[in-house]
């Protein structure tokens, strides 16, 4: 089958009520249509369309298991990515498919662009709902361009010019150990990797490690040329833990020893007012839909953020990533 760029056949395309224009719902015209088979025929069209519709929800297709989800993702992105420079606990499910972040069900995961704190990040994200939760457990999304538009010119300018510094302390007994983050037990390999990607390294007593990395806060999308909000400043900041927990953390750790925190790229603190404005921009632009069993969602990770709402009952959503990119590619 040969298709014009961006043309999808044998499906209906629609929006969900109240959804942002970035989200497109694609459903088969024929009941029981296999997503992998359809995806193979439409992969070039989907890749072409993704910049215009950077969040696509495939609903109503037959997806017989995680292996089928992985094969569909590989139709769009033949080489899927490993989860490196880890920031959250996940488990490898199959090949390059991982569980979604394994945080407790009662916790909210704020909106973020996947791995925007890292030296390299995936351009494409794939989610598959194997089992929706009884209540809650949505994966809300927001348009990164809309988030940027909601911010005041002063806040945009500060973040654009100063960038974001991510500070992590490993080996504190809180958060992931450096061995898990860098997938090695060898300190020399960590040093070499960090030097290669421009990350400052400081080994402390007790086999503890501190890293500092300065990354963009606002950047341009490589295909559309649009400015996008692209960072995890509000998520990494200690205030993300909430007033009680962040106060408790600060009572235990010195500011420089916090397990993770964010600063402006010049090392100056990000003000509470600036962080609140960022969070308000996400509140204004975030959209959530309930998962259905078998759903697959594909995102352009630079144009669309994602998160997770609290949930009850069993929930299983798996994730794959692809098309890694770094600042050096700009």
PDB file of C-alpha atoms in Angstrom:
ATOM      1  CA  UNK A   1       0.000   0.000   0.000  1.00  0.00           C
ATOM      2  CA  UNK A   2       1.384   3.414  -1.010  1.00  0.00           C
ATOM      3  CA  UNK A   3      -0.076   6.460   0.733  1.00  0.00           C
ATOM      4  CA  UNK A   4       0.331  10.190   0.365  1.00  0.00           C
ATOM      5  CA  UNK A   5       2.294  11.775   3.255  1.00  0.00           C
ATOM      6  CA  UNK A   6       0.091  12.141   6.311  1.00  0.00           C
ATOM      7  CA  UNK A   7      -2.845  10.187   4.827  1.00  0.00           C
ATOM      8  CA  UNK A   8      -4.367   7.466   7.025  1.00  0.00           C
ATOM      9  CA  UNK A   9      -6.743   4.942   5.455  1.00  0.00           C
ATOM     10  CA  UNK A  10      -9.249   2.445   6.906  1.00  0.00           C
ATOM     11  CA  UNK A  11      -9.704   4.510  10.075  1.00  0.00           C
ATOM     12  CA  UNK A  12     -11.820   7.271  11.529  1.00  0.00           C
ATOM     13  CA  UNK A  13     -10.145  10.322  13.020  1.00  0.00           C
ATOM     14  CA  UNK A  14     -11.731  12.458  15.717  1.00  0.00           C
ATOM     15  CA  UNK A  15     -11.123  14.702  18.692  1.00  0.00           C
ATOM     16  CA  UNK A  16     -12.228  14.013  22.253  1.00  0.00           C
ATOM     17  CA  UNK A  17     -14.575  16.575  23.856  1.00  0.00           C
ATOM     18  CA  UNK A  18     -12.560  19.362  25.421  1.00  0.00           C
ATOM     19  CA  UNK A  19      -9.251  17.931  24.206  1.00  0.00           C
ATOM     20  CA  UNK A  20      -6.470  20.187  22.865  1.00  0.00           C
ATOM     21  CA  UNK A  21      -5.938  20.298  19.117  1.00  0.00           C
ATOM     22  CA  UNK A  22      -2.682  18.362  19.477  1.00  0.00           C
ATOM     23  CA  UNK A  23      -4.602  15.148  20.323  1.00  0.00           C
ATOM     24  CA  UNK A  24      -6.018  12.964  17.541  1.00  0.00           C
ATOM     25  CA  UNK A  25      -7.991   9.772  18.192  1.00  0.00           C
ATOM     26  CA  UNK A  26      -7.557   7.122  15.488  1.00  0.00           C
ATOM     27  CA  UNK A  27      -9.937   4.126  15.409  1.00  0.00           C
ATOM     28  CA  UNK A  28     -10.290   1.314  12.844  1.00  0.00           C
ATOM     29  CA  UNK A  29     -13.287   1.148  10.531  1.00  0.00           C
ATOM     30  CA  UNK A  30     -13.120  -2.648  10.697  1.00  0.00           C
ATOM     31  CA  UNK A  31     -13.676  -4.290  14.072  1.00  0.00           C
ATOM     32  CA  UNK A  32     -10.721  -6.364  15.229  1.00  0.00           C
ATOM     33  CA  UNK A  33      -8.191  -4.650  12.951  1.00  0.00           C
ATOM     34  CA  UNK A  34      -4.652  -5.493  14.005  1.00  0.00           C
ATOM     35  CA  UNK A  35      -2.643  -2.415  15.054  1.00  0.00           C
ATOM     36  CA  UNK A  36       0.720  -3.882  14.012  1.00  0.00           C
ATOM     37  CA  UNK A  37      -0.493  -4.781  10.529  1.00  0.00           C
ATOM     38  CA  UNK A  38      -2.156  -1.383  10.086  1.00  0.00           C
ATOM     39  CA  UNK A  39       0.886   0.394  11.544  1.00  0.00           C
ATOM     40  CA  UNK A  40       3.281  -1.252   9.102  1.00  0.00           C
ATOM     41  CA  UNK A  41       1.221   0.026   6.172  1.00  0.00           C
ATOM     42  CA  UNK A  42       0.905   3.543   7.599  1.00  0.00           C
ATOM     43  CA  UNK A  43       4.246   4.110   9.343  1.00  0.00           C
ATOM     44  CA  UNK A  44       5.551   6.810   6.942  1.00  0.00           C
ATOM     45  CA  UNK A  45       2.217   8.630   7.099  1.00  0.00           C
ATOM     46  CA  UNK A  46       2.196   8.497  10.910  1.00  0.00           C
ATOM     47  CA  UNK A  47       5.741   9.829  11.141  1.00  0.00           C
ATOM     48  CA  UNK A  48       4.809  12.667   8.791  1.00  0.00           C
ATOM     49  CA  UNK A  49       1.625  13.495  10.690  1.00  0.00           C
ATOM     50  CA  UNK A  50       3.173  13.467  14.158  1.00  0.00           C
ATOM     51  CA  UNK A  51       4.485  17.030  14.015  1.00  0.00           C
ATOM     52  CA  UNK A  52       0.995  18.341  13.202  1.00  0.00           C
ATOM     53  CA  UNK A  53      -0.813  15.989  15.599  1.00  0.00           C
ATOM     54  CA  UNK A  54       1.848  15.280  18.223  1.00  0.00           C
ATOM     55  CA  UNK A  55      -0.448  13.184  20.427  1.00  0.00           C
ATOM     56  CA  UNK A  56      -2.179  10.238  18.745  1.00  0.00           C
ATOM     57  CA  UNK A  57      -4.442   7.848  20.615  1.00  0.00           C
ATOM     58  CA  UNK A  58      -5.053   4.544  18.821  1.00  0.00           C
ATOM     59  CA  UNK A  59      -8.276   3.133  20.231  1.00  0.00           C
ATOM     60  CA  UNK A  60     -10.280   0.069  19.225  1.00  0.00           C
ATOM     61  CA  UNK A  61      -7.477  -1.834  17.476  1.00  0.00           C
ATOM     62  CA  UNK A  62      -6.477  -5.372  18.369  1.00  0.00           C
ATOM     63  CA  UNK A  63      -3.226  -5.304  20.379  1.00  0.00           C
ATOM     64  CA  UNK A  64      -2.608  -8.900  21.559  1.00  0.00           C
ATOM     65  CA  UNK A  65      -0.062  -8.282  24.305  1.00  0.00           C
ATOM     66  CA  UNK A  66       3.064  -6.283  25.063  1.00  0.00           C
ATOM     67  CA  UNK A  67       5.020  -7.935  22.237  1.00  0.00           C
ATOM     68  CA  UNK A  68       2.507  -6.595  19.723  1.00  0.00           C
ATOM     69  CA  UNK A  69       2.811  -3.119  21.255  1.00  0.00           C
ATOM     70  CA  UNK A  70       6.597  -3.304  20.890  1.00  0.00           C
ATOM     71  CA  UNK A  71       6.279  -4.374  17.246  1.00  0.00           C
ATOM     72  CA  UNK A  72       3.950  -1.435  16.552  1.00  0.00           C
ATOM     73  CA  UNK A  73       6.402   1.004  18.161  1.00  0.00           C
ATOM     74  CA  UNK A  74       9.184  -0.484  16.022  1.00  0.00           C
ATOM     75  CA  UNK A  75       7.076   0.123  12.908  1.00  0.00           C
ATOM     76  CA  UNK A  76       7.261   3.844  13.650  1.00  0.00           C
ATOM     77  CA  UNK A  77      10.731   3.866  15.243  1.00  0.00           C
ATOM     78  CA  UNK A  78      12.753   0.780  14.261  1.00  0.00           C
ATOM     79  CA  UNK A  79      15.401   1.317  16.969  1.00  0.00           C
ATOM     80  CA  UNK A  80      13.853   1.725  20.403  1.00  0.00           C
ATOM     81  CA  UNK A  81      15.861   3.288  23.211  1.00  0.00           C
ATOM     82  CA  UNK A  82      17.206   2.028  26.515  1.00  0.00           C
ATOM     83  CA  UNK A  83      16.333   3.937  29.677  1.00  0.00           C
ATOM     84  CA  UNK A  84      19.634   5.652  30.569  1.00  0.00           C
ATOM     85  CA  UNK A  85      20.362   8.463  33.063  1.00  0.00           C
ATOM     86  CA  UNK A  86      17.393   7.119  35.011  1.00  0.00           C
ATOM     87  CA  UNK A  87      15.394   9.333  37.343  1.00  0.00           C
ATOM     88  CA  UNK A  88      12.524   7.029  38.335  1.00  0.00           C
ATOM     89  CA  UNK A  89      12.103   3.331  39.159  1.00  0.00           C
ATOM     90  CA  UNK A  90      10.992   1.193  36.231  1.00  0.00           C
ATOM     91  CA  UNK A  91      11.226  -2.464  35.272  1.00  0.00           C
ATOM     92  CA  UNK A  92      12.106  -3.842  31.847  1.00  0.00           C
ATOM     93  CA  UNK A  93       9.109  -5.797  30.564  1.00  0.00           C
ATOM     94  CA  UNK A  94      10.170  -7.004  27.129  1.00  0.00           C
ATOM     95  CA  UNK A  95      13.035  -5.879  24.942  1.00  0.00           C
ATOM     96  CA  UNK A  96      12.970  -2.069  25.130  1.00  0.00           C
ATOM     97  CA  UNK A  97       9.527  -1.892  26.778  1.00  0.00           C
ATOM     98  CA  UNK A  98       9.388  -0.698  30.387  1.00  0.00           C
ATOM     99  CA  UNK A  99       6.766  -0.311  33.057  1.00  0.00           C
ATOM    100  CA  UNK A 100       5.561   3.229  33.541  1.00  0.00           C
ATOM    101  CA  UNK A 101       7.066   4.977  36.588  1.00  0.00           C
ATOM    102  CA  UNK A 102       6.641   2.772  39.634  1.00  0.00           C
ATOM    103  CA  UNK A 103       5.583   5.426  42.128  1.00  0.00           C
ATOM    104  CA  UNK A 104       2.906   4.670  44.756  1.00  0.00           C
ATOM    105  CA  UNK A 105      -0.652   4.770  43.423  1.00  0.00           C
ATOM    106  CA  UNK A 106      -1.686   7.709  45.627  1.00  0.00           C
ATOM    107  CA  UNK A 107       0.997  10.007  44.186  1.00  0.00           C
ATOM    108  CA  UNK A 108       0.556  12.427  41.289  1.00  0.00           C
ATOM    109  CA  UNK A 109       3.317  12.554  38.696  1.00  0.00           C
ATOM    110  CA  UNK A 110       3.485  16.152  37.404  1.00  0.00           C
ATOM    111  CA  UNK A 111       3.556  17.019  33.728  1.00  0.00           C
ATOM    112  CA  UNK A 112       6.982  16.691  32.142  1.00  0.00           C
ATOM    113  CA  UNK A 113       8.851  16.035  28.906  1.00  0.00           C
ATOM    114  CA  UNK A 114      10.506  12.636  29.228  1.00  0.00           C
ATOM    115  CA  UNK A 115      14.240  12.851  30.076  1.00  0.00           C
ATOM    116  CA  UNK A 116      14.423  16.591  29.355  1.00  0.00           C
ATOM    117  CA  UNK A 117      16.863  16.704  32.309  1.00  0.00           C
ATOM    118  CA  UNK A 118      19.244  14.327  30.513  1.00  0.00           C
ATOM    119  CA  UNK A 119      22.001  14.736  27.942  1.00  0.00           C
ATOM    120  CA  UNK A 120      19.815  12.923  25.393  1.00  0.00           C
ATOM    121  CA  UNK A 121      16.078  12.457  25.231  1.00  0.00           C
ATOM    122  CA  UNK A 122      13.583  10.513  23.101  1.00  0.00           C
ATOM    123  CA  UNK A 123      11.685  12.364  20.406  1.00  0.00           C
ATOM    124  CA  UNK A 124       8.964   9.704  20.382  1.00  0.00           C
ATOM    125  CA  UNK A 125       7.109   8.076  23.279  1.00  0.00           C
ATOM    126  CA  UNK A 126       4.704   5.143  23.114  1.00  0.00           C
ATOM    127  CA  UNK A 127       2.258   4.119  25.858  1.00  0.00           C
ATOM    128  CA  UNK A 128       0.104   0.997  25.984  1.00  0.00           C
ATOM    129  CA  UNK A 129      -2.704   0.449  28.468  1.00  0.00           C
ATOM    130  CA  UNK A 130      -2.731  -3.263  29.243  1.00  0.00           C
ATOM    131  CA  UNK A 131      -5.080  -2.816  32.197  1.00  0.00           C
ATOM    132  CA  UNK A 132      -6.780   0.437  33.217  1.00  0.00           C
ATOM    133  CA  UNK A 133      -7.200   1.112  36.923  1.00  0.00           C
ATOM    134  CA  UNK A 134     -10.581   0.949  38.624  1.00  0.00           C
ATOM    135  CA  UNK A 135     -10.465   4.675  39.320  1.00  0.00           C
ATOM    136  CA  UNK A 136      -8.060   7.418  38.217  1.00  0.00           C
ATOM    137  CA  UNK A 137      -4.694   6.552  36.703  1.00  0.00           C
ATOM    138  CA  UNK A 138      -4.969   8.767  33.629  1.00  0.00           C
ATOM    139  CA  UNK A 139      -1.900   9.863  31.694  1.00  0.00           C
ATOM    140  CA  UNK A 140      -2.744  13.564  31.232  1.00  0.00           C
ATOM    141  CA  UNK A 141      -1.039  15.534  28.481  1.00  0.00           C
ATOM    142  CA  UNK A 142      -0.281  19.188  27.766  1.00  0.00           C
ATOM    143  CA  UNK A 143       0.975  21.017  24.689  1.00  0.00           C
ATOM    144  CA  UNK A 144       4.508  22.317  25.435  1.00  0.00           C
ATOM    145  CA  UNK A 145       3.884  25.330  23.191  1.00  0.00           C
ATOM    146  CA  UNK A 146       0.742  26.268  25.097  1.00  0.00           C
ATOM    147  CA  UNK A 147       2.576  25.972  28.423  1.00  0.00           C
ATOM    148  CA  UNK A 148       5.197  28.412  27.154  1.00  0.00           C
ATOM    149  CA  UNK A 149       2.522  30.837  25.954  1.00  0.00           C
ATOM    150  CA  UNK A 150       0.890  30.878  29.405  1.00  0.00           C
ATOM    151  CA  UNK A 151       4.096  32.023  31.095  1.00  0.00           C
ATOM    152  CA  UNK A 152       4.791  35.718  31.541  1.00  0.00           C
ATOM    153  CA  UNK A 153       7.517  37.219  29.317  1.00  0.00           C
ATOM    154  CA  UNK A 154       9.691  37.780  32.398  1.00  0.00           C
ATOM    155  CA  UNK A 155       9.566  34.136  33.503  1.00  0.00           C
ATOM    156  CA  UNK A 156      10.116  32.894  29.950  1.00  0.00           C
ATOM    157  CA  UNK A 157      13.148  35.137  29.616  1.00  0.00           C
ATOM    158  CA  UNK A 158      14.688  34.048  32.915  1.00  0.00           C
ATOM    159  CA  UNK A 159      14.391  30.364  32.096  1.00  0.00           C
ATOM    160  CA  UNK A 160      15.483  30.809  28.479  1.00  0.00           C
ATOM    161  CA  UNK A 161      18.620  32.757  29.346  1.00  0.00           C
ATOM    162  CA  UNK A 162      19.640  30.998  32.566  1.00  0.00           C
ATOM    163  CA  UNK A 163      18.544  27.439  31.690  1.00  0.00           C
ATOM    164  CA  UNK A 164      18.105  24.807  34.425  1.00  0.00           C
ATOM    165  CA  UNK A 165      20.661  23.088  36.638  1.00  0.00           C
ATOM    166  CA  UNK A 166      19.694  19.635  37.893  1.00  0.00           C
ATOM    167  CA  UNK A 167      21.477  18.593  41.084  1.00  0.00           C
ATOM    168  CA  UNK A 168      21.342  14.977  42.260  1.00  0.00           C
ATOM    169  CA  UNK A 169      22.864  13.283  45.279  1.00  0.00           C
ATOM    170  CA  UNK A 170      23.075   9.484  45.113  1.00  0.00           C
ATOM    171  CA  UNK A 171      23.656   7.136  48.014  1.00  0.00           C
ATOM    172  CA  UNK A 172      21.598   9.067  50.575  1.00  0.00           C
ATOM    173  CA  UNK A 173      19.129   6.216  51.050  1.00  0.00           C
ATOM    174  CA  UNK A 174      16.504   8.290  49.238  1.00  0.00           C
ATOM    175  CA  UNK A 175      15.830   8.090  45.479  1.00  0.00           C
ATOM    176  CA  UNK A 176      17.731   5.853  43.052  1.00  0.00           C
ATOM    177  CA  UNK A 177      21.374   4.860  43.718  1.00  0.00           C
ATOM    178  CA  UNK A 178      23.972   5.857  41.141  1.00  0.00           C
ATOM    179  CA  UNK A 179      24.474   2.212  40.192  1.00  0.00           C
ATOM    180  CA  UNK A 180      20.862   2.040  39.004  1.00  0.00           C
ATOM    181  CA  UNK A 181      20.902   5.463  37.315  1.00  0.00           C
ATOM    182  CA  UNK A 182      24.044   4.792  35.279  1.00  0.00           C
ATOM    183  CA  UNK A 183      23.554   1.014  34.969  1.00  0.00           C
ATOM    184  CA  UNK A 184      27.054   0.173  36.204  1.00  0.00           C
ATOM    185  CA  UNK A 185      28.974  -0.607  39.411  1.00  0.00           C
ATOM    186  CA  UNK A 186      32.165   0.961  38.016  1.00  0.00           C
ATOM    187  CA  UNK A 187      32.903   4.521  39.178  1.00  0.00           C
ATOM    188  CA  UNK A 188      35.355   4.996  36.312  1.00  0.00           C
ATOM    189  CA  UNK A 189      32.603   4.308  33.786  1.00  0.00           C
ATOM    190  CA  UNK A 190      30.412   6.874  35.530  1.00  0.00           C
ATOM    191  CA  UNK A 191      33.222   9.460  35.364  1.00  0.00           C
ATOM    192  CA  UNK A 192      33.813   8.792  31.674  1.00  0.00           C
ATOM    193  CA  UNK A 193      30.135   8.947  30.822  1.00  0.00           C
ATOM    194  CA  UNK A 194      29.549  12.187  32.721  1.00  0.00           C
ATOM    195  CA  UNK A 195      32.590  13.835  31.152  1.00  0.00           C
ATOM    196  CA  UNK A 196      31.323  12.828  27.715  1.00  0.00           C
ATOM    197  CA  UNK A 197      27.870  14.368  28.253  1.00  0.00           C
ATOM    198  CA  UNK A 198      28.958  17.498  30.134  1.00  0.00           C
ATOM    199  CA  UNK A 199      27.829  16.494  33.615  1.00  0.00           C
ATOM    200  CA  UNK A 200      29.819  17.638  36.660  1.00  0.00           C
ATOM    201  CA  UNK A 201      30.805  14.801  39.007  1.00  0.00           C
ATOM    202  CA  UNK A 202      31.765  14.962  42.662  1.00  0.00           C
ATOM    203  CA  UNK A 203      32.467  11.774  44.614  1.00  0.00           C
ATOM    204  CA  UNK A 204      31.715  12.115  48.310  1.00  0.00           C
ATOM    205  CA  UNK A 205      32.443   9.935  51.333  1.00  0.00           C
ATOM    206  CA  UNK A 206      30.659   6.648  51.738  1.00  0.00           C
ATOM    207  CA  UNK A 207      30.555   5.927  47.992  1.00  0.00           C
ATOM    208  CA  UNK A 208      28.117   8.785  47.536  1.00  0.00           C
ATOM    209  CA  UNK A 209      27.955  10.801  44.323  1.00  0.00           C
ATOM    210  CA  UNK A 210      26.790  14.302  43.445  1.00  0.00           C
ATOM    211  CA  UNK A 211      26.140  15.367  39.851  1.00  0.00           C
ATOM    212  CA  UNK A 212      25.239  18.724  38.357  1.00  0.00           C
ATOM    213  CA  UNK A 213      24.046  19.221  34.798  1.00  0.00           C
ATOM    214  CA  UNK A 214      22.804  22.335  33.026  1.00  0.00           C
ATOM    215  CA  UNK A 215      20.167  21.738  30.364  1.00  0.00           C
ATOM    216  CA  UNK A 216      17.775  23.880  28.297  1.00  0.00           C
ATOM    217  CA  UNK A 217      14.541  25.210  29.734  1.00  0.00           C
ATOM    218  CA  UNK A 218      13.207  26.488  26.408  1.00  0.00           C
ATOM    219  CA  UNK A 219      14.372  25.134  23.065  1.00  0.00           C
ATOM    220  CA  UNK A 220      13.302  24.856  19.433  1.00  0.00           C
ATOM    221  CA  UNK A 221      11.637  21.816  17.979  1.00  0.00           C
ATOM    222  CA  UNK A 222      13.966  20.438  15.270  1.00  0.00           C
ATOM    223  CA  UNK A 223      11.199  19.927  12.687  1.00  0.00           C
ATOM    224  CA  UNK A 224       8.673  22.690  13.326  1.00  0.00           C
ATOM    225  CA  UNK A 225      11.144  25.342  14.509  1.00  0.00           C
ATOM    226  CA  UNK A 226       8.733  26.351  17.278  1.00  0.00           C
ATOM    227  CA  UNK A 227       9.854  27.379  20.750  1.00  0.00           C
ATOM    228  CA  UNK A 228       8.796  24.785  23.329  1.00  0.00           C
ATOM    229  CA  UNK A 229       8.876  24.545  27.109  1.00  0.00           C
ATOM    230  CA  UNK A 230      11.242  21.612  27.605  1.00  0.00           C
ATOM    231  CA  UNK A 231      12.526  20.875  31.109  1.00  0.00           C
ATOM    232  CA  UNK A 232      11.692  19.298  34.465  1.00  0.00           C
ATOM    233  CA  UNK A 233      12.528  22.263  36.708  1.00  0.00           C
ATOM    234  CA  UNK A 234       9.274  22.128  38.689  1.00  0.00           C
ATOM    235  CA  UNK A 235       9.364  18.319  38.987  1.00  0.00           C
ATOM    236  CA  UNK A 236      12.979  18.099  40.218  1.00  0.00           C
ATOM    237  CA  UNK A 237      12.624  21.010  42.638  1.00  0.00           C
ATOM    238  CA  UNK A 238      12.342  19.943  46.274  1.00  0.00           C
ATOM    239  CA  UNK A 239       9.050  21.866  46.566  1.00  0.00           C
ATOM    240  CA  UNK A 240       7.476  19.281  44.237  1.00  0.00           C
ATOM    241  CA  UNK A 241       7.290  16.970  47.262  1.00  0.00           C
ATOM    242  CA  UNK A 242       4.715  19.219  48.911  1.00  0.00           C
ATOM    243  CA  UNK A 243       5.105  21.563  51.915  1.00  0.00           C
ATOM    244  CA  UNK A 244       5.345  18.927  54.658  1.00  0.00           C
ATOM    245  CA  UNK A 245       7.684  16.510  52.887  1.00  0.00           C
ATOM    246  CA  UNK A 246       9.933  19.236  51.437  1.00  0.00           C
ATOM    247  CA  UNK A 247      10.231  20.835  54.896  1.00  0.00           C
ATOM    248  CA  UNK A 248      11.130  17.450  56.356  1.00  0.00           C
ATOM    249  CA  UNK A 249      13.750  16.863  53.639  1.00  0.00           C
ATOM    250  CA  UNK A 250      15.315  20.260  54.320  1.00  0.00           C
ATOM    251  CA  UNK A 251      15.434  19.458  58.019  1.00  0.00           C
ATOM    252  CA  UNK A 252      17.454  16.302  57.262  1.00  0.00           C
ATOM    253  CA  UNK A 253      19.640  17.457  54.365  1.00  0.00           C
ATOM    254  CA  UNK A 254      21.628  20.592  53.680  1.00  0.00           C
ATOM    255  CA  UNK A 255      20.425  22.360  50.528  1.00  0.00           C
ATOM    256  CA  UNK A 256      23.375  21.070  48.486  1.00  0.00           C
ATOM    257  CA  UNK A 257      22.819  17.524  49.786  1.00  0.00           C
ATOM    258  CA  UNK A 258      19.155  17.160  48.839  1.00  0.00           C
ATOM    259  CA  UNK A 259      18.631  13.920  46.869  1.00  0.00           C
ATOM    260  CA  UNK A 260      17.456  16.003  43.933  1.00  0.00           C
ATOM    261  CA  UNK A 261      16.780  19.657  43.278  1.00  0.00           C
ATOM    262  CA  UNK A 262      16.707  22.202  40.480  1.00  0.00           C
ATOM    263  CA  UNK A 263      18.269  25.657  40.241  1.00  0.00           C
ATOM    264  CA  UNK A 264      18.719  28.162  37.495  1.00  0.00           C
ATOM    265  CA  UNK A 265      21.665  27.218  35.305  1.00  0.00           C
ATOM    266  CA  UNK A 266      23.883  29.852  36.955  1.00  0.00           C
ATOM    267  CA  UNK A 267      23.349  28.152  40.324  1.00  0.00           C
ATOM    268  CA  UNK A 268      20.891  30.713  41.697  1.00  0.00           C
ATOM    269  CA  UNK A 269      17.652  29.504  43.325  1.00  0.00           C
ATOM    270  CA  UNK A 270      14.440  29.360  41.306  1.00  0.00           C
ATOM    271  CA  UNK A 271      11.922  31.507  43.154  1.00  0.00           C
ATOM    272  CA  UNK A 272       8.705  30.081  44.572  1.00  0.00           C
ATOM    273  CA  UNK A 273       6.783  32.579  42.437  1.00  0.00           C
ATOM    274  CA  UNK A 274       8.412  31.370  39.206  1.00  0.00           C
ATOM    275  CA  UNK A 275       7.772  27.731  40.079  1.00  0.00           C
ATOM    276  CA  UNK A 276       4.145  28.466  40.938  1.00  0.00           C
ATOM    277  CA  UNK A 277       3.679  30.225  37.609  1.00  0.00           C
ATOM    278  CA  UNK A 278       5.037  27.161  35.811  1.00  0.00           C
ATOM    279  CA  UNK A 279       2.684  24.880  37.731  1.00  0.00           C
ATOM    280  CA  UNK A 280      -0.259  27.187  37.023  1.00  0.00           C
ATOM    281  CA  UNK A 281       0.590  27.100  33.300  1.00  0.00           C
ATOM    282  CA  UNK A 282       0.366  23.319  33.427  1.00  0.00           C
ATOM    283  CA  UNK A 283      -2.915  23.450  35.353  1.00  0.00           C
ATOM    284  CA  UNK A 284      -4.346  25.689  32.620  1.00  0.00           C
ATOM    285  CA  UNK A 285      -3.238  23.488  29.732  1.00  0.00           C
ATOM    286  CA  UNK A 286      -3.364  19.875  30.966  1.00  0.00           C
ATOM    287  CA  UNK A 287      -5.975  17.499  29.574  1.00  0.00           C
ATOM    288  CA  UNK A 288      -6.771  14.007  30.913  1.00  0.00           C
ATOM    289  CA  UNK A 289      -8.747  11.163  29.363  1.00  0.00           C
ATOM    290  CA  UNK A 290      -9.522   7.755  30.924  1.00  0.00           C
ATOM    291  CA  UNK A 291      -7.553   4.835  29.538  1.00  0.00           C
ATOM    292  CA  UNK A 292      -9.349   1.923  27.894  1.00  0.00           C
ATOM    293  CA  UNK A 293      -7.814  -1.546  27.735  1.00  0.00           C
ATOM    294  CA  UNK A 294      -5.810  -1.899  24.518  1.00  0.00           C
ATOM    295  CA  UNK A 295      -5.238   1.841  24.018  1.00  0.00           C
ATOM    296  CA  UNK A 296      -1.918   2.905  22.509  1.00  0.00           C
ATOM    297  CA  UNK A 297      -0.762   6.518  22.596  1.00  0.00           C
ATOM    298  CA  UNK A 298       2.118   7.985  20.616  1.00  0.00           C
ATOM    299  CA  UNK A 299       3.605  11.360  21.561  1.00  0.00           C
ATOM    300  CA  UNK A 300       6.139  13.780  20.169  1.00  0.00           C
ATOM    301  CA  UNK A 301       8.032  14.176  23.443  1.00  0.00           C
ATOM    302  CA  UNK A 302       9.163  17.732  22.709  1.00  0.00           C
ATOM    303  CA  UNK A 303       5.717  19.025  21.728  1.00  0.00           C
ATOM    304  CA  UNK A 304       3.652  17.201  24.358  1.00  0.00           C
ATOM    305  CA  UNK A 305       4.200  16.599  28.076  1.00  0.00           C
ATOM    306  CA  UNK A 306       2.664  13.821  30.139  1.00  0.00           C
ATOM    307  CA  UNK A 307       2.078  12.866  33.770  1.00  0.00           C
ATOM    308  CA  UNK A 308      -0.060  10.519  35.894  1.00  0.00           C
ATOM    309  CA  UNK A 309      -3.029  10.977  38.171  1.00  0.00           C
ATOM    310  CA  UNK A 310      -3.479   8.958  41.400  1.00  0.00           C
ATOM    311  CA  UNK A 311      -5.389   5.706  41.059  1.00  0.00           C
ATOM    312  CA  UNK A 312      -6.908   2.765  42.882  1.00  0.00           C
ATOM    313  CA  UNK A 313      -6.961  -0.870  41.840  1.00  0.00           C
ATOM    314  CA  UNK A 314      -4.548  -2.695  39.565  1.00  0.00           C
ATOM    315  CA  UNK A 315      -3.115  -0.628  36.696  1.00  0.00           C
ATOM    316  CA  UNK A 316      -0.666  -1.647  33.996  1.00  0.00           C
ATOM    317  CA  UNK A 317       0.628   0.864  31.457  1.00  0.00           C
ATOM    318  CA  UNK A 318       3.866   0.107  29.619  1.00  0.00           C
ATOM    319  CA  UNK A 319       6.155   2.495  27.769  1.00  0.00           C
ATOM    320  CA  UNK A 320       8.657   2.516  24.906  1.00  0.00           C
ATOM    321  CA  UNK A 321      10.908   5.331  23.670  1.00  0.00           C
ATOM    322  CA  UNK A 322      12.716   6.067  20.436  1.00  0.00           C
ATOM    323  CA  UNK A 323      14.689   8.510  18.252  1.00  0.00           C
ATOM    324  CA  UNK A 324      17.167   9.834  20.793  1.00  0.00           C
ATOM    325  CA  UNK A 325      18.317  13.426  20.380  1.00  0.00           C
ATOM    326  CA  UNK A 326      20.717  15.780  22.156  1.00  0.00           C
ATOM    327  CA  UNK A 327      21.723  19.435  22.004  1.00  0.00           C
ATOM    328  CA  UNK A 328      24.656  18.423  19.832  1.00  0.00           C
ATOM    329  CA  UNK A 329      22.151  17.439  17.130  1.00  0.00           C
ATOM    330  CA  UNK A 330      20.832  20.999  16.838  1.00  0.00           C
TER     331      UNK A 330
END
